[in-house]
Amino acid sequence: NPYILATLLFGLGLGTTITFASSHWLLAWMGLEINTLAIIPLMAQHHHPRAVEATTKYFLTQATAAAMLLFASTTNAWLTGQWDIQQMSHPFPLTLITLALALKIGLAPMHTWLPEVLQGLDLTTGLVLSTWQKLAPFALLLQIQNVNPTILVTLGLASTLVGGWGGLNQTQLRKVLAYSSIAHLGWMILILQYSPSLTLLALLTYFVMTFSTFLVFKLNKSTSINALAISWTKAPILTSLTPLVLLSLGGLPPLTGFMPKWLILQELAKQDLAPLATLAALSALLSLYFYLRISYAMTLTMSPNNLTGVTPWRFSSPQLTLPLAIATTTTVSLL
């Protein structure tokens, strides 16, 4: 129903906006809750057991994270007598809130729900989950000052490594994208306390690249690496561009995805964190391997059943192709 859909999308926007605009922890928590409640019907709209399972898992983790956040902010109010987001000073609620937000966006070692949930979803909803749903917790993470740097660096490094290792073993595209999301979030968290503007840049480029990737897979109607082998007959022009999009996600120069990684490594080196920068760069190589594998499956293998008569790409809908064109061009050539 379009009315219900519009209401839910409005709820998604409203929840994120409330969290953006709030300086009080209760209001921020409320925004996060509205956000979660709005996306749950969207996730379960295809009444498929897998989708319902994913929705349940998502609901439980988000509810846990929100409860942790509320508990931590209440504890902070109890210990210091204030509810202001910017003025957090006590280490205990600070740590708790950081962990709650990490669980909310799926940073390792609190990441295990993300691949499972994303795997059960439709690609469009998966795209919303990978991009829009990360904005509100990120706004809060950027606002809380004087967090223990060790916590953030540990979370970030663990996420980049887990995102690299986890994706190697997957054949399902949505799970690969989930691990890629974990790895990218790790890069953002690594640099969060040294240069917040770089975190925002990384988030923005990640959004553009993910948008492009999800739309490509949606146009091809493919959910596993094997299904990509016949994408040549479905959309020839697009198929020749997709490897560039994937390699951009992996962070290969001269593509857009290289920019945030380059600047983050430079900033880490400036902060005398050369070992950390080295580990992060090596974990990016792991990610690059599985992106290469997908590119290989997509363009360098001939499909066993060549469907020359079928050319659905001529009739694809304009509301999908225009954003796809913009996102792909941006992803490939913004550096």
Coordinates of C-alpha atoms in Angstrom, one line a residue:
N1 CA 0.0 0.0 0.0
P2 CA 1.6 3.3 -1.1
Y3 CA 0.1 5.2 1.9
I4 CA 1.6 2.8 4.4
L5 CA 4.9 2.8 2.5
A6 CA 5.0 6.6 2.6
T7 CA 4.3 6.6 6.3
L8 CA 7.1 4.2 7.0
L9 CA 9.6 6.1 4.9
F10 CA 8.5 9.3 6.6
G11 CA 9.1 7.5 9.9
L12 CA 12.6 6.5 8.8
G13 CA 13.4 10.1 7.8
L14 CA 11.9 11.5 11.0
G15 CA 13.8 9.1 13.3
T16 CA 17.1 10.0 11.8
T17 CA 16.3 13.8 11.8
I18 CA 15.3 13.7 15.5
T19 CA 18.6 12.0 16.4
F20 CA 20.5 14.6 14.3
A21 CA 18.7 17.5 15.9
S22 CA 18.9 16.3 19.5
S23 CA 21.3 17.4 22.2
H24 CA 19.5 15.4 24.9
W25 CA 20.1 11.7 25.2
L26 CA 16.4 10.8 25.7
L27 CA 15.6 12.6 22.4
A28 CA 18.4 10.8 20.6
W29 CA 17.3 7.5 21.9
M30 CA 13.7 8.2 20.8
G31 CA 14.9 9.0 17.3
L32 CA 16.8 5.7 17.1
E33 CA 13.7 3.8 18.3
I34 CA 11.4 5.5 15.7
N35 CA 14.0 4.6 13.1
T36 CA 14.1 0.9 14.1
L37 CA 10.3 0.6 14.3
A38 CA 9.9 2.2 10.8
I39 CA 12.2 -0.2 9.0
I40 CA 10.9 -3.4 10.6
P41 CA 7.7 -3.6 8.5
L42 CA 9.7 -2.8 5.4
M43 CA 12.0 -5.7 6.2
A44 CA 9.2 -8.2 6.7
Q45 CA 7.0 -7.1 3.8
H46 CA 7.8 -10.2 1.7
H47 CA 6.2 -12.8 3.9
H48 CA 9.1 -15.2 3.5
P49 CA 10.4 -17.2 6.5
R50 CA 13.9 -15.9 5.8
A51 CA 12.8 -12.3 5.8
V52 CA 10.8 -12.7 9.0
E53 CA 13.8 -14.4 10.7
A54 CA 16.1 -11.5 9.6
T55 CA 13.6 -9.0 10.9
T56 CA 13.4 -10.7 14.2
K57 CA 17.2 -10.8 14.5
Y58 CA 17.4 -7.2 13.6
F59 CA 14.7 -6.2 16.1
L60 CA 16.4 -8.0 18.9
T61 CA 19.8 -6.5 18.3
Q62 CA 18.5 -3.0 17.8
A63 CA 16.4 -3.2 20.9
T64 CA 19.3 -4.5 22.9
A65 CA 21.5 -1.6 21.7
A66 CA 18.8 1.0 22.4
A67 CA 18.3 -0.4 25.9
M68 CA 22.1 -0.2 26.5
L69 CA 22.1 3.3 25.2
L70 CA 19.2 4.3 27.5
F71 CA 20.8 2.6 30.5
A72 CA 24.2 4.3 29.8
S73 CA 22.6 7.8 29.4
T74 CA 20.5 7.3 32.5
T75 CA 23.7 6.2 34.4
N76 CA 25.4 9.3 33.1
A77 CA 22.6 11.5 34.3
W78 CA 22.8 9.8 37.7
L79 CA 26.5 10.2 38.0
T80 CA 27.0 13.7 36.5
G81 CA 23.5 15.2 36.7
Q82 CA 23.2 16.1 33.0
W83 CA 21.7 14.7 29.8
D84 CA 23.6 16.7 27.3
I85 CA 25.3 14.6 24.5
Q86 CA 28.2 16.9 24.0
Q87 CA 29.1 17.1 27.7
M88 CA 29.8 13.5 28.5
S89 CA 32.6 13.2 30.9
H90 CA 32.3 10.0 33.0
P91 CA 34.3 7.1 31.4
F92 CA 31.8 4.3 32.4
P93 CA 28.7 5.6 30.5
L94 CA 31.0 6.8 27.7
T95 CA 32.3 3.3 27.1
L96 CA 28.8 1.8 27.4
I97 CA 27.4 4.2 24.9
T98 CA 30.2 3.6 22.4
L99 CA 29.6 -0.1 22.6
A100 CA 25.8 0.3 22.2
L101 CA 26.3 2.4 19.1
A102 CA 28.9 -0.1 17.8
L103 CA 26.2 -2.8 18.2
K104 CA 23.7 -0.6 16.4
I105 CA 25.8 -0.1 13.3
G106 CA 27.4 -3.6 13.4
L107 CA 31.1 -3.0 14.3
A108 CA 33.1 -6.1 15.1
P109 CA 33.0 -7.9 17.6
M110 CA 29.3 -7.0 17.7
H111 CA 28.9 -7.6 14.0
T112 CA 27.5 -11.1 13.8
W113 CA 23.9 -10.0 13.2
L114 CA 24.6 -7.9 10.2
P115 CA 25.4 -10.6 7.5
E116 CA 22.5 -12.7 8.7
V117 CA 20.0 -9.9 8.6
L118 CA 21.2 -8.5 5.2
Q119 CA 21.0 -12.0 3.7
G120 CA 17.3 -12.3 4.5
L121 CA 16.4 -9.0 2.9
D122 CA 15.3 -7.7 -0.5
L123 CA 18.1 -5.7 -2.1
T124 CA 16.3 -2.3 -1.8
T125 CA 15.7 -2.8 1.9
G126 CA 19.2 -4.0 2.3
L127 CA 20.4 -0.8 0.7
V128 CA 18.4 1.3 3.2
L129 CA 19.9 -0.8 6.0
S130 CA 23.5 -0.4 4.8
T131 CA 23.3 3.3 4.2
W132 CA 20.5 5.4 5.9
Q133 CA 20.3 3.3 9.1
K134 CA 24.0 4.1 9.8
L135 CA 23.5 7.8 9.8
A136 CA 21.8 8.4 13.2
P137 CA 24.3 6.3 15.3
F138 CA 27.2 7.9 13.4
A139 CA 25.9 11.4 14.3
L140 CA 25.9 10.3 18.0
L141 CA 29.4 8.8 17.7
L142 CA 30.7 12.0 16.2
Q143 CA 29.1 14.1 18.9
I144 CA 30.5 12.3 22.0
Q145 CA 33.9 13.6 22.9
N146 CA 36.7 12.2 25.1
V147 CA 36.0 8.5 24.5
N148 CA 38.9 6.3 25.4
P149 CA 40.9 6.2 22.1
T150 CA 41.9 2.6 22.7
I151 CA 38.3 1.4 22.5
L152 CA 37.7 3.2 19.2
V153 CA 40.9 1.9 17.7
T154 CA 40.2 -1.6 18.8
L155 CA 36.7 -1.6 17.4
G156 CA 38.0 -0.1 14.1
L157 CA 40.8 -2.5 13.6
A158 CA 38.8 -5.5 14.6
S159 CA 36.1 -4.4 12.1
T160 CA 38.5 -4.0 9.2
L161 CA 40.1 -7.4 9.8
V162 CA 36.8 -9.2 10.3
G163 CA 35.3 -7.5 7.3
G164 CA 38.3 -8.7 5.3
W165 CA 38.4 -12.3 6.6
G166 CA 34.6 -12.8 6.8
G167 CA 34.0 -11.9 3.1
L168 CA 36.5 -14.4 1.8
N169 CA 34.3 -17.4 2.7
Q170 CA 31.0 -16.2 1.2
T171 CA 29.2 -17.0 -2.0
Q172 CA 26.1 -14.9 -1.3
L173 CA 26.4 -11.3 -2.6
R174 CA 24.4 -9.8 0.3
K175 CA 26.7 -11.4 2.8
V176 CA 29.7 -10.1 0.9
L177 CA 28.2 -6.7 1.0
A178 CA 27.6 -7.0 4.7
Y179 CA 31.2 -7.8 5.4
S180 CA 32.3 -5.0 3.1
S181 CA 30.1 -2.7 5.2
I182 CA 31.8 -3.9 8.4
A183 CA 35.2 -3.3 6.9
H184 CA 34.3 0.2 5.7
L185 CA 32.8 1.1 9.1
G186 CA 36.0 0.0 10.7
W187 CA 38.0 2.4 8.6
M188 CA 35.6 5.2 9.6
I189 CA 35.9 4.4 13.3
L190 CA 39.7 4.2 13.2
I191 CA 40.0 7.8 12.2
L192 CA 37.0 9.1 14.1
Q193 CA 38.9 10.8 17.0
Y194 CA 41.8 12.1 14.9
S195 CA 39.8 13.7 12.1
P196 CA 36.0 13.6 12.1
S197 CA 35.8 15.2 8.7
L198 CA 37.7 12.3 7.2
T199 CA 35.1 9.9 8.8
L200 CA 32.3 11.9 7.1
L201 CA 34.2 11.8 3.8
A202 CA 34.6 8.0 4.1
L203 CA 30.9 7.6 5.0
L204 CA 29.8 9.7 2.0
T205 CA 32.0 7.8 -0.5
Y206 CA 30.9 4.5 1.1
F207 CA 27.3 5.5 0.6
V208 CA 27.8 6.3 -3.1
M209 CA 29.7 3.1 -3.8
T210 CA 27.2 0.9 -1.9
F211 CA 24.3 2.6 -3.7
S212 CA 25.9 1.8 -7.0
T213 CA 26.6 -1.9 -6.1
F214 CA 23.2 -2.6 -4.7
L215 CA 21.5 -1.1 -7.7
V216 CA 23.6 -3.1 -10.1
F217 CA 22.7 -6.4 -8.4
K218 CA 19.1 -5.3 -8.3
L219 CA 19.1 -4.7 -12.1
N220 CA 20.7 -8.1 -12.6
K221 CA 18.4 -9.8 -10.1
S222 CA 21.3 -11.7 -8.8
T223 CA 21.9 -12.7 -5.2
S224 CA 24.8 -15.1 -5.4
I225 CA 28.2 -15.0 -7.2
N226 CA 27.2 -17.8 -9.5
A227 CA 24.2 -15.8 -10.8
L228 CA 26.5 -13.1 -11.9
A229 CA 28.0 -15.2 -14.6
I230 CA 24.9 -14.7 -16.9
S231 CA 24.7 -11.0 -16.2
W232 CA 26.4 -10.2 -19.5
T233 CA 23.3 -11.2 -21.4
K234 CA 21.1 -9.1 -19.1
A235 CA 22.9 -5.8 -19.2
P236 CA 26.1 -5.8 -21.3
I237 CA 27.2 -2.1 -20.8
L238 CA 26.6 -2.3 -17.1
T239 CA 28.4 -5.5 -16.7
S240 CA 31.6 -4.0 -18.2
L241 CA 31.4 -1.2 -15.7
T242 CA 30.6 -3.2 -12.6
P243 CA 34.1 -4.5 -11.9
L244 CA 35.2 -0.9 -11.6
V245 CA 32.5 -0.2 -9.1
L246 CA 33.6 -3.3 -7.1
L247 CA 37.3 -2.4 -7.2
S248 CA 36.3 1.1 -6.1
L249 CA 34.7 -0.5 -3.1
G250 CA 37.9 -2.4 -2.5
G251 CA 39.8 0.9 -2.6
L252 CA 41.9 0.6 -5.7
P253 CA 43.4 3.8 -7.2
P254 CA 42.5 5.7 -9.5
L255 CA 38.9 5.0 -8.4
T256 CA 36.9 7.0 -5.9
G257 CA 37.1 4.3 -3.1
F258 CA 40.8 4.9 -2.9
M259 CA 40.4 8.5 -1.7
P260 CA 39.2 7.9 1.9
K261 CA 41.6 5.1 2.5
W262 CA 44.5 7.2 1.2
L263 CA 43.7 10.1 3.4
I264 CA 43.0 7.9 6.5
L265 CA 46.3 6.2 6.1
Q266 CA 48.0 9.5 5.7
E267 CA 46.3 10.9 8.9
L268 CA 47.2 7.7 10.9
A269 CA 50.8 8.1 9.8
K270 CA 50.8 11.7 10.9
Q271 CA 49.5 10.6 14.3
D272 CA 52.5 8.2 14.7
L273 CA 50.3 5.1 14.3
A274 CA 52.3 3.4 11.5
P275 CA 51.7 -0.2 12.7
L276 CA 47.9 0.5 12.9
A277 CA 48.0 2.0 9.4
T278 CA 49.9 -1.0 8.1
L279 CA 47.4 -3.5 9.6
A280 CA 44.5 -1.5 8.1
A281 CA 46.1 -1.4 4.7
L282 CA 46.7 -5.2 4.8
S283 CA 43.1 -5.9 5.8
A284 CA 42.1 -3.8 2.7
L285 CA 44.0 -6.3 0.6
L286 CA 41.8 -9.1 2.0
S287 CA 38.7 -7.2 0.9
L288 CA 40.2 -6.5 -2.5
Y289 CA 40.6 -10.2 -3.0
F290 CA 36.9 -11.0 -2.7
Y291 CA 35.9 -8.0 -4.8
L292 CA 38.2 -9.3 -7.5
R293 CA 36.6 -12.7 -7.2
I294 CA 33.2 -11.1 -7.9
S295 CA 34.5 -9.1 -10.8
Y296 CA 36.1 -12.2 -12.2
A297 CA 32.8 -14.1 -12.0
M298 CA 31.0 -11.3 -13.6
T299 CA 33.1 -10.4 -16.6
L300 CA 35.9 -12.8 -17.2
T301 CA 33.9 -16.0 -17.3
M302 CA 31.6 -17.1 -20.2
S303 CA 28.2 -18.2 -19.0
P304 CA 27.3 -21.8 -19.7
N305 CA 23.9 -20.9 -21.2
N306 CA 24.1 -17.9 -23.4
L307 CA 20.7 -16.3 -23.6
T308 CA 21.3 -14.2 -26.7
G309 CA 17.6 -13.9 -27.4
V310 CA 16.8 -12.3 -24.0
T311 CA 17.7 -8.6 -23.7
P312 CA 15.8 -7.3 -20.7
W313 CA 18.2 -4.4 -20.3
R314 CA 16.5 -2.6 -23.2
F315 CA 13.3 -2.4 -21.1
S316 CA 14.7 -1.6 -17.6
S317 CA 12.9 1.1 -15.7
P318 CA 14.2 4.7 -15.8
Q319 CA 13.7 5.2 -12.1
L320 CA 16.3 2.6 -11.5
T321 CA 18.7 3.5 -14.3
L322 CA 19.2 7.2 -13.7
P323 CA 20.3 6.9 -10.0
L324 CA 22.4 3.9 -11.0
A325 CA 24.1 5.9 -13.8
I326 CA 24.8 8.8 -11.4
A327 CA 26.1 6.6 -8.6
T328 CA 28.3 4.5 -10.9
T329 CA 29.9 7.5 -12.6
T330 CA 30.6 9.1 -9.2
T331 CA 32.0 5.8 -7.8
V332 CA 34.4 5.4 -10.8
S333 CA 35.6 9.0 -11.4
L334 CA 35.3 11.2 -8.3
L335 CA 38.9 10.9 -7.2

